[in-house]
Short mmCIF file of C-alpha atoms in Angstrom, two decimals:
data_model
loop_
_atom_site.label_atom_id
_atom_site.label_comp_id
_atom_site.label_asym_id
_atom_site.label_seq_id
_atom_site.Cartn_x
_atom_site.Cartn_y
_atom_site.Cartn_z
CA MET A 29 139.79 37.21 148.30
CA PRO A 30 138.17 35.82 151.68
CA ASP A 31 134.49 35.76 151.49
CA THR A 32 133.49 36.76 155.38
CA GLY A 33 134.82 38.90 157.35
CA LEU A 34 134.55 38.33 161.53
CA VAL A 35 135.57 41.33 164.33
CA PHE A 36 135.64 40.17 167.55
CA PHE A 37 134.91 42.60 170.44
CA PRO A 38 134.32 41.09 174.35
CA ALA A 39 133.91 44.39 176.28
CA PHE A 40 136.29 43.64 178.80
CA ASP A 41 135.79 46.88 180.58
CA TRP A 42 132.52 46.65 180.57
CA ALA A 43 129.99 45.14 182.43
CA ILE A 44 125.95 46.24 183.68
CA GLU A 45 127.55 44.07 187.27
CA PRO A 46 130.20 41.01 186.96
CA THR A 47 127.65 38.20 187.36
CA HIS A 48 125.25 39.63 185.08
CA PRO A 49 124.37 37.43 182.03
CA GLU A 50 125.38 40.32 179.41
CA ARG A 51 129.02 39.79 180.46
CA GLU A 52 132.29 39.35 178.21
CA GLU A 53 132.45 35.55 178.55
CA ARG A 54 129.18 35.21 176.35
CA LEU A 55 131.94 36.00 173.61
CA LEU A 56 135.43 34.74 174.86
CA TYR A 57 133.85 31.05 175.25
CA THR A 58 132.95 31.65 171.04
CA ARG A 59 135.79 33.05 170.10
CA ASP A 60 138.01 29.56 172.19
CA GLN A 61 135.91 27.61 170.29
CA ILE A 62 136.40 28.58 166.91
CA PHE A 63 139.84 28.88 166.79
CA GLU A 64 140.38 25.70 168.72
CA GLU A 65 138.46 24.23 165.58
CA GLY A 66 140.67 25.94 163.21
CA VAL A 67 137.43 28.29 161.51
CA MET A 68 140.68 30.56 161.56
CA ASP A 69 142.74 29.26 159.10
CA LEU A 70 140.46 28.63 156.15
CA PRO A 71 140.35 30.86 153.71
CA GLU A 72 137.07 31.97 153.05
CA ILE A 73 136.81 33.95 156.63
CA ALA A 74 139.31 37.12 157.43
CA GLU A 75 139.53 38.63 161.26
CA LEU A 76 139.32 42.05 161.30
CA ALA A 77 140.79 45.05 163.49
CA PRO A 78 137.43 47.32 164.74
CA ARG A 79 137.77 50.56 165.27
CA LEU A 80 136.30 53.64 167.42
CA CYS A 81 132.54 55.53 165.77
CA LEU A 82 132.35 59.30 166.27
CA PRO A 83 129.93 60.36 168.27
CA HIS A 84 129.01 62.34 165.76
CA ASP A 85 128.24 58.46 163.74
CA ILE A 86 126.10 57.96 166.86
CA ARG A 87 124.36 61.97 166.71
CA ARG A 88 122.81 60.46 163.49
CA VAL A 89 121.28 57.63 164.74
CA HIS A 90 120.30 58.69 168.58
CA PHE A 91 119.15 62.06 171.13
CA CYS A 92 121.67 60.93 173.66
CA VAL A 93 120.83 63.03 176.87
CA PRO A 94 122.49 65.33 177.78
CA ASP A 95 125.17 64.36 175.38
CA VAL A 96 126.41 61.20 173.66
CA ALA A 97 129.52 60.79 176.21
CA ALA A 98 127.23 60.50 178.93
CA GLN A 99 125.62 57.89 177.61
CA THR A 100 128.44 55.82 176.14
CA THR A 101 131.68 54.29 176.91
CA GLU A 102 134.53 53.03 174.86
CA ALA A 103 133.10 49.64 174.66
CA HIS A 104 129.89 51.45 173.04
CA LEU A 105 132.23 53.47 170.22
CA ILE A 106 134.22 50.60 169.08
CA ALA A 107 131.06 47.97 168.84
CA ALA A 108 129.40 50.40 166.67
CA GLY A 109 132.53 50.54 165.14
CA ALA A 110 132.92 47.62 164.34
CA GLY A 111 130.22 47.07 162.04
CA MET A 112 130.93 49.90 160.26
CA VAL A 113 134.28 48.55 159.19
CA LEU A 114 132.52 45.64 158.38
CA GLY A 115 129.72 47.76 156.10
CA ASP A 116 132.87 49.10 154.75
CA GLU A 117 134.41 46.73 153.55
CA ILE A 118 131.44 44.88 151.86
CA VAL A 119 130.07 47.69 149.76
CA ALA A 120 133.62 48.54 148.39
CA GLY A 121 133.45 44.73 147.39
CA ARG A 122 136.28 43.56 149.73
CA LEU A 123 134.01 41.10 151.59
CA LYS A 124 131.57 39.39 150.89
CA ASN A 125 130.04 39.30 154.28
CA GLY A 126 130.43 39.78 157.56
CA PHE A 127 129.60 39.42 161.24
CA ALA A 128 130.22 41.70 164.13
CA LEU A 129 130.32 39.57 167.14
CA VAL A 130 130.51 42.57 170.20
CA ARG A 131 129.26 43.57 173.10
CA PRO A 132 127.35 45.59 174.11
CA PRO A 133 124.36 44.39 172.40
CA GLY A 134 122.24 47.13 170.74
CA HIS A 135 118.56 47.01 169.81
CA HIS A 136 116.82 48.09 172.21
CA ALA A 137 118.19 51.32 172.34
CA MET A 138 115.94 53.51 170.60
CA ARG A 139 115.99 57.14 168.71
CA MET A 140 115.85 59.52 172.36
CA VAL A 141 118.67 57.24 174.62
CA HIS A 142 118.06 58.86 178.36
CA GLY A 143 120.27 55.79 179.83
CA ASN A 144 120.49 51.98 179.15
CA ARG A 145 117.24 49.26 178.49
CA GLY A 146 117.46 45.66 177.60
CA PHE A 147 121.70 45.83 178.47
CA CYS A 148 121.81 48.73 175.33
CA ASN A 149 122.91 52.14 174.93
CA ILE A 150 123.31 52.41 171.52
CA ASN A 151 121.82 50.65 168.14
CA ASN A 152 124.98 49.44 166.78
CA GLU A 153 123.25 48.22 163.68
CA ALA A 154 121.09 51.76 163.11
CA VAL A 155 124.47 53.63 163.64
CA VAL A 156 126.12 51.36 161.15
CA ILE A 157 123.06 51.61 158.33
CA GLU A 158 123.18 55.54 159.27
CA HIS A 159 127.09 55.55 158.32
CA LEU A 160 127.07 53.90 155.19
CA ARG A 161 123.61 55.68 153.64
CA ARG A 162 125.62 59.22 154.31
CA ARG A 163 128.88 57.82 152.90
CA HIS A 164 128.37 54.99 150.02
CA GLY A 165 124.74 56.37 148.77
CA ILE A 166 123.41 53.65 150.30
CA ARG A 167 119.35 53.68 150.62
CA ARG A 168 117.28 50.59 150.61
CA VAL A 169 118.51 48.74 154.03
CA ALA A 170 116.35 45.70 155.64
CA VAL A 171 116.85 44.90 158.51
CA VAL A 172 115.77 41.27 159.54
CA ASP A 173 115.91 41.22 163.95
CA THR A 174 116.50 37.53 164.91
CA ASP A 175 116.42 38.00 168.97
CA VAL A 176 114.40 35.77 171.38
CA HIS A 177 113.43 39.71 172.71
CA HIS A 178 111.54 42.14 170.22
CA GLY A 179 113.91 45.13 168.23
CA ASP A 180 111.61 47.69 169.71
CA GLY A 181 114.90 49.81 169.77
CA THR A 182 115.40 49.70 165.73
CA GLN A 183 112.06 49.91 165.07
CA ASP A 184 111.38 53.40 166.97
CA ILE A 185 114.53 54.26 165.18
CA PHE A 186 113.20 53.01 161.74
CA TYR A 187 109.39 53.61 162.53
CA HIS A 188 109.20 56.81 159.05
CA ASP A 189 111.29 55.89 157.20
CA PRO A 190 110.05 53.94 154.01
CA ASP A 191 113.56 53.44 152.38
CA VAL A 192 114.19 51.19 155.65
CA LEU A 193 112.13 47.71 155.88
CA PHE A 194 111.80 46.11 159.68
CA ILE A 195 111.00 42.44 159.87
CA SER A 196 111.18 40.89 163.50
CA PHE A 197 110.18 37.61 164.93
CA HIS A 198 110.66 37.07 168.56
CA GLN A 199 109.00 35.16 171.18
CA ASP A 200 105.13 36.79 172.11
CA GLY A 201 105.65 40.22 174.00
CA ARG A 202 103.03 38.70 176.26
CA THR A 203 105.42 36.43 177.92
CA ILE A 204 108.68 38.22 177.65
CA TYR A 205 110.18 41.99 177.96
CA PRO A 206 110.34 44.33 175.84
CA GLY A 207 106.18 43.57 175.73
CA THR A 208 106.20 44.70 172.10
CA GLY A 209 106.19 44.09 168.31
CA PHE A 210 102.58 42.55 167.69
CA ALA A 211 101.98 42.23 164.36
CA HIS A 212 99.31 45.43 164.09
CA GLU A 213 102.87 47.25 164.71
CA LEU A 214 103.42 48.11 161.12
CA GLY A 215 104.99 51.64 160.54
CA GLY A 216 103.45 55.37 160.75
CA PRO A 217 102.04 57.03 158.29
CA THR A 218 104.32 57.88 155.58
CA ALA A 219 106.70 54.63 155.63
CA PHE A 220 103.24 51.95 156.33
CA GLY A 221 104.22 48.21 155.91
CA ARG A 222 107.37 49.21 156.02
CA THR A 223 107.56 47.10 159.74
CA LEU A 224 106.88 43.41 159.95
CA ASN A 225 106.59 41.89 163.41
CA ILE A 226 106.01 38.40 164.03
CA PRO A 227 105.10 37.57 167.64
CA LEU A 228 106.04 33.43 168.12
CA PRO A 229 104.61 31.57 171.15
CA PRO A 230 107.15 29.62 173.46
CA GLY A 231 108.08 26.35 172.78
CA THR A 232 108.64 27.40 168.86
CA THR A 233 111.35 24.80 167.27
CA ASP A 234 112.84 25.41 163.98
CA GLU A 235 110.35 24.02 161.34
CA SER A 236 108.31 27.23 162.56
CA MET A 237 111.07 30.11 162.55
CA LEU A 238 111.57 28.16 158.94
CA PHE A 239 108.15 28.74 158.01
CA VAL A 240 107.66 32.22 158.69
CA LEU A 241 112.10 33.13 156.59
CA ASP A 242 110.48 30.65 153.77
CA ASN A 243 106.11 32.34 153.20
CA LEU A 244 107.00 35.77 154.43
CA ILE A 245 110.34 37.25 155.38
CA LEU A 246 112.01 35.66 151.88
CA PRO A 247 109.23 36.88 149.91
CA VAL A 248 109.08 40.13 151.07
CA LEU A 249 112.78 41.10 151.05
CA ALA A 250 112.55 39.57 147.25
CA ASP A 251 110.19 42.19 146.66
CA PHE A 252 111.46 45.06 148.66
CA ARG A 253 114.73 44.70 146.87
CA PRO A 254 116.94 46.23 149.32
CA GLU A 255 120.91 47.47 149.00
CA LEU A 256 121.51 45.46 151.41
CA VAL A 257 120.77 42.80 154.61
CA VAL A 258 121.57 43.38 157.81
CA ASN A 259 120.73 40.36 160.69
CA SER A 260 120.35 41.36 164.07
CA ALA A 261 121.83 38.29 165.22
CA GLY A 262 120.35 37.97 168.53
CA GLN A 263 121.08 33.73 170.00
CA ASP A 264 118.32 33.89 173.02
CA ASN A 265 115.87 31.87 170.96
CA HIS A 266 118.17 28.85 171.46
CA TYR A 267 116.34 25.76 173.49
CA SER A 268 119.57 26.36 176.55
CA ASP A 269 118.63 29.87 176.56
CA PRO A 270 117.97 30.78 180.19
CA ILE A 271 116.22 33.94 179.51
CA GLY A 272 113.78 33.21 176.62
CA GLU A 273 111.62 30.39 176.42
CA MET A 274 112.04 29.05 172.78
CA CYS A 275 112.99 25.55 170.82
CA ILE A 276 116.15 27.07 168.32
CA THR A 277 118.82 25.05 167.72
CA ALA A 278 122.51 25.91 166.00
CA ARG A 279 121.70 24.00 163.03
CA GLY A 280 118.39 25.87 163.35
CA TYR A 281 120.18 29.12 163.39
CA ALA A 282 122.70 28.36 160.34
CA THR A 283 119.88 27.01 158.02
CA LEU A 284 118.09 30.80 159.09
CA THR A 285 121.77 32.10 157.93
CA ARG A 286 122.74 30.36 154.66
CA ARG A 287 118.36 30.78 153.12
CA LEU A 288 118.44 34.67 154.86
CA ALA A 289 121.87 35.60 153.05
CA PRO A 290 122.62 39.09 155.29
CA GLN A 291 125.03 40.93 153.84
CA LEU A 292 126.19 41.84 157.55
CA ALA A 293 124.96 40.20 161.35
CA VAL A 294 125.89 42.12 164.22
CA LEU A 295 125.87 39.82 167.03
CA GLU A 296 122.57 40.88 169.37
CA GLY A 297 121.24 38.85 172.76
CA GLY A 298 121.86 34.93 174.00
CA TYR A 299 122.84 34.23 177.22
CA ALA A 300 123.51 30.23 177.22
CA VAL A 301 127.12 31.21 177.32
CA GLU A 302 128.92 27.81 176.99
CA SER A 303 125.56 25.49 175.75
CA ALA A 304 124.79 27.66 172.98
CA LEU A 305 126.78 30.46 172.05
CA PRO A 306 129.89 28.65 170.48
CA TYR A 307 127.27 25.86 168.67
CA VAL A 308 125.18 28.74 166.92
CA ASN A 309 128.16 31.62 166.45
CA LEU A 310 130.18 28.41 164.25
CA GLY A 311 127.32 27.72 162.68
CA ILE A 312 126.46 31.26 161.52
CA ILE A 313 130.10 31.28 160.71
CA LEU A 314 129.73 28.46 158.10
CA ALA A 315 126.77 29.69 156.79
CA LEU A 316 127.54 33.33 156.07
CA ALA A 317 131.48 31.41 154.63
CA GLY A 318 129.04 29.11 152.44
CA LEU A 319 130.65 26.21 154.45
CA ASP A 320 129.02 22.83 155.11
CA PHE A 321 127.53 23.36 159.07
CA ASP A 322 126.10 19.81 158.73
CA ARG A 323 127.56 18.58 162.03
CA VAL A 324 127.61 21.50 164.13
CA ARG A 325 125.54 20.34 167.01
CA GLU A 326 125.09 20.83 170.91
CA ALA A 327 126.93 18.88 172.46
CA ASP A 328 123.56 17.33 174.23
CA TYR A 329 122.55 17.12 170.38
CA PRO A 330 119.94 15.10 169.96
CA ARG A 331 117.47 16.74 171.27
CA THR A 332 113.66 16.37 169.88
CA PHE A 333 111.37 19.27 170.13
CA HIS A 334 107.62 18.75 168.53
CA GLU A 335 105.63 21.57 167.59
CA ASP A 336 102.28 22.50 168.90
CA PRO A 337 99.51 21.33 166.57
CA VAL A 338 97.15 23.49 168.51
CA ARG A 339 99.57 26.60 167.42
CA ARG A 340 100.91 25.76 163.96
CA PRO A 341 97.68 26.99 162.30
CA ARG A 342 97.67 30.53 164.30
CA LEU A 343 100.74 30.89 163.27
CA GLU A 344 99.79 29.80 159.21
CA LYS A 345 97.27 32.73 160.12
CA MET A 346 99.42 35.20 160.23
CA VAL A 347 102.37 34.42 158.04
CA ARG A 348 99.45 34.70 155.72
CA ASP A 349 97.29 38.28 156.75
CA LEU A 350 100.77 40.28 157.47
CA LEU A 351 101.76 38.94 153.36
CA GLU A 352 98.69 40.12 152.39
CA MET A 353 98.97 43.13 154.08
CA TRP A 354 102.10 43.69 152.33
CA ARG A 355 100.76 42.75 148.69
CA VAL A 356 97.42 45.28 149.54
CA LYS A 357 99.50 48.11 151.38
CA ASP A 358 100.46 50.54 148.56
CA ARG A 359 96.34 51.33 147.48
CA MET A 360 95.06 50.79 150.93
CA ASP A 361 93.33 54.60 152.78
CA LEU A 362 95.56 54.95 155.98
CA SER A 363 93.29 57.69 157.04
CA SER A 364 90.86 55.47 158.38
CA ILE A 365 93.90 54.32 160.85
CA PHE A 366 96.36 57.91 160.92
CA GLY A 367 93.21 60.23 159.97
CA ARG A 368 93.56 63.00 157.55
CA GLU A 369 95.57 65.68 159.16
CA GLU A 370 99.10 67.22 158.70
CA TYR A 371 100.19 65.75 161.66
CA PHE A 372 100.01 62.68 164.07
CA ARG A 373 100.78 62.34 166.49
CA GLN A 374 100.84 59.67 169.49
CA LYS A 375 101.61 58.73 172.95
CA LYS A 376 104.24 56.19 174.32
CA GLU A 377 105.63 55.21 177.54
CA VAL A 378 109.70 53.78 177.74
CA TYR A 379 110.70 52.89 180.28
CA TYR A 380 114.66 51.92 180.62
CA ASP A 381 115.09 48.89 182.91
CA THR A 382 118.48 48.87 184.17
CA ASP A 383 118.21 52.96 185.29
CA GLY A 384 114.73 53.00 186.24
CA ILE A 385 113.81 55.88 183.93
CA GLU A 386 110.15 56.62 183.37
CA ASP A 387 110.31 58.49 179.45
CA ARG A 388 106.36 59.58 178.56
CA GLN A 389 107.26 61.23 174.59
CA THR A 390 104.81 62.61 172.48
CA GLU A 391 105.79 61.83 169.10
CA THR A 392 104.75 64.07 166.33
CA VAL A 393 105.71 63.07 162.31
CA ARG A 394 104.19 65.54 159.49
CA VAL A 395 102.51 63.36 156.70
CA CYS A 396 104.19 65.08 153.83
CA ARG A 397 103.42 63.86 150.58
CA GLU A 398 107.24 64.71 148.55
CA CYS A 399 109.28 63.41 151.46
CA PRO A 400 109.32 61.08 155.05
CA GLY A 401 108.21 63.85 156.39
CA TYR A 402 110.19 65.55 159.59
CA LEU A 403 109.54 64.79 163.36
CA ALA A 404 109.28 65.37 166.12
CA ILE A 405 109.86 63.86 169.71
CA ASP A 406 109.03 65.94 173.26
CA SER A 407 110.27 63.54 175.90
CA ARG A 408 109.43 64.34 180.01
CA ALA A 409 112.04 61.96 181.49
CA ARG A 410 111.66 60.99 185.09
CA HIS A 411 114.85 59.81 187.23
CA PRO A 412 114.55 57.63 190.45
CA ASP A 413 116.14 60.69 192.43
CA GLY A 414 113.02 62.32 191.58
CA ARG A 415 114.70 65.14 188.97
CA THR A 416 112.38 65.44 185.59
CA VAL A 417 114.37 65.96 182.30
CA ASN A 418 112.56 68.26 179.36
CA VAL A 419 113.70 67.41 175.89
CA MET A 420 112.32 68.09 172.13
CA ALA A 421 113.89 66.74 169.78
CA LEU A 422 112.83 67.17 166.20
CA SER A 423 114.79 64.94 162.77
CA VAL A 424 114.83 66.04 159.40
CA PRO A 425 115.00 63.10 156.93
CA LEU A 426 117.57 61.90 154.81
CA TYR A 427 115.84 63.00 151.60
CA ALA A 428 113.51 65.79 153.71
CA CYS A 429 111.99 68.21 151.04
CA ASN A 430 112.18 72.33 151.85
CA GLN A 431 109.56 73.03 153.62
CA CYS A 432 109.64 70.40 156.05
CA ARG A 433 113.64 70.76 156.58
CA SER A 434 112.41 74.69 157.35
CA LEU A 435 109.57 73.69 159.22
CA ALA A 436 111.89 71.61 161.92
CA TYR A 437 114.01 74.26 162.28
CA ASP A 438 111.15 77.25 163.14
CA GLY A 439 110.31 74.03 165.64
CA TYR A 440 114.00 74.16 166.98
CA ALA A 441 113.93 77.96 167.62
CA ALA A 442 110.39 78.21 168.66
CA ALA A 443 111.71 75.35 171.90
CA ARG A 444 114.29 77.53 172.38
CA GLY A 445 112.95 80.10 173.05
CA GLU A 446 112.45 82.42 176.50
CA ASN A 447 110.03 81.03 177.97
CA SER A 448 111.07 77.29 176.99
CA LEU A 449 110.50 74.83 179.72
CA TYR A 450 112.61 72.55 177.80
CA HIS A 451 116.47 71.46 179.48
CA HIS A 452 117.77 70.57 176.47
CA ILE A 453 116.55 70.82 172.57
CA TYR A 454 117.70 69.39 170.04
CA LEU A 455 118.00 69.11 165.54
CA GLN A 456 119.42 66.25 163.42
CA ASP A 457 119.58 66.99 159.92
CA LYS A 458 120.30 64.13 158.22
CA SER A 459 119.88 65.69 155.06
CA THR A 460 122.99 67.82 155.73
CA ASP A 461 125.01 65.89 158.60
CA THR A 462 124.57 68.13 160.98
CA PHE A 463 123.19 68.07 164.58
CA LEU A 464 122.70 71.29 166.71
CA SER A 465 122.35 71.19 170.50
CA PHE A 466 121.17 73.80 173.06
CA ASP A 467 121.88 73.67 176.52
CA ALA A 468 119.59 75.54 178.57
CA ALA A 469 120.89 76.06 181.67
CA ALA A 470 123.65 76.83 180.16
CA LYS A 471 122.35 79.09 177.59
CA SER A 472 124.90 77.43 175.05
CA GLU A 473 124.96 75.64 171.38
CA SER A 474 127.00 73.18 169.93
CA VAL A 475 126.98 72.69 166.37
CA SER A 476 127.78 69.01 165.11
CA GLU A 477 129.19 68.22 161.37
CA GLY A 478 129.72 65.22 159.44
#
């Protein structure tokens, strides 16, 4: 029986623009390298075919405006479905781990989807996680995002979920898209401490990356004890990447993968098509399969990178502070952060850089003592043509109490009222695997059940 499963999906028919960095060659060079090296002939590794995920699989995660069909292509459904194939095999014990080498990427796709942002429409990892939780009863999941860009979409989706630990290290948001992912972003009032961000300065090398892994990420994972570890395996931290400014090597990525030991890795960014991706992907595959990766070296190796001695003490202090917060979080008085009201509200502005859509959201979560609390999102999205699309979306958590479920349904009914200002109203009930959608213009409701 193979240890590691691979799914390749280059998405030949999906591209933002023909010369865009996010294009099919990202995976074609990797596939050529792997076959030339004879990796696919190794008994430890097997290639699996992807499958289409269903629109309902996406509705468990996203509020797609106006619907899933408007925000996805077949390529999106296959990219998410590839991770589901591997997840099913891993949970069934037929694989030890797997790597979904797919595009389009997904970790910038938030719970609300009005369009494409950061090359992402659908969050592949989140779709897989919700599928495995619903179909296989997995509860505690950890997501470790190693992309150069902060995984703001994954953070947004699980920010109020105490059963999903999201950890992201990335280039400091003050220097790169999407401008988020700071150490003070720690989770909502019912999931405080379940989000950990480690913003790293440009020029960070393997040494500091592995320091963060050994001294923060691995101790936190050991304490959290997840049933599944998912790696959002972005590779644009590589020293040759044209978008990032980091200095991580292929062997650094392989070492990270060996120590982290994720059950599932899903490709995210990485745009040095020839100089990085074939080497990094090969190193990750060998690390997952328990094989020697010492000879995996870039064409211009060796290169020597030196840490900035002034920055290292700051990094060490941030790691110590975050680890201390993790250890004391359950004893903290959160009222000083979130207040004592029954509902916690926060405003967010989300920009869809590909489509030019500006979305102003008010997010409200019920601070419930019995469950994670239901969530409501009031979204006002302004499009480049001047249209404004108003949306009310409510989400009932997987392990909801009866009161939160009832209040969410009441909110859905109220939003549908005769004088409603909303164009679309959605109810995502994860506890019963039901999705309701109301189109105000057509005065029609659709129901989707898993």
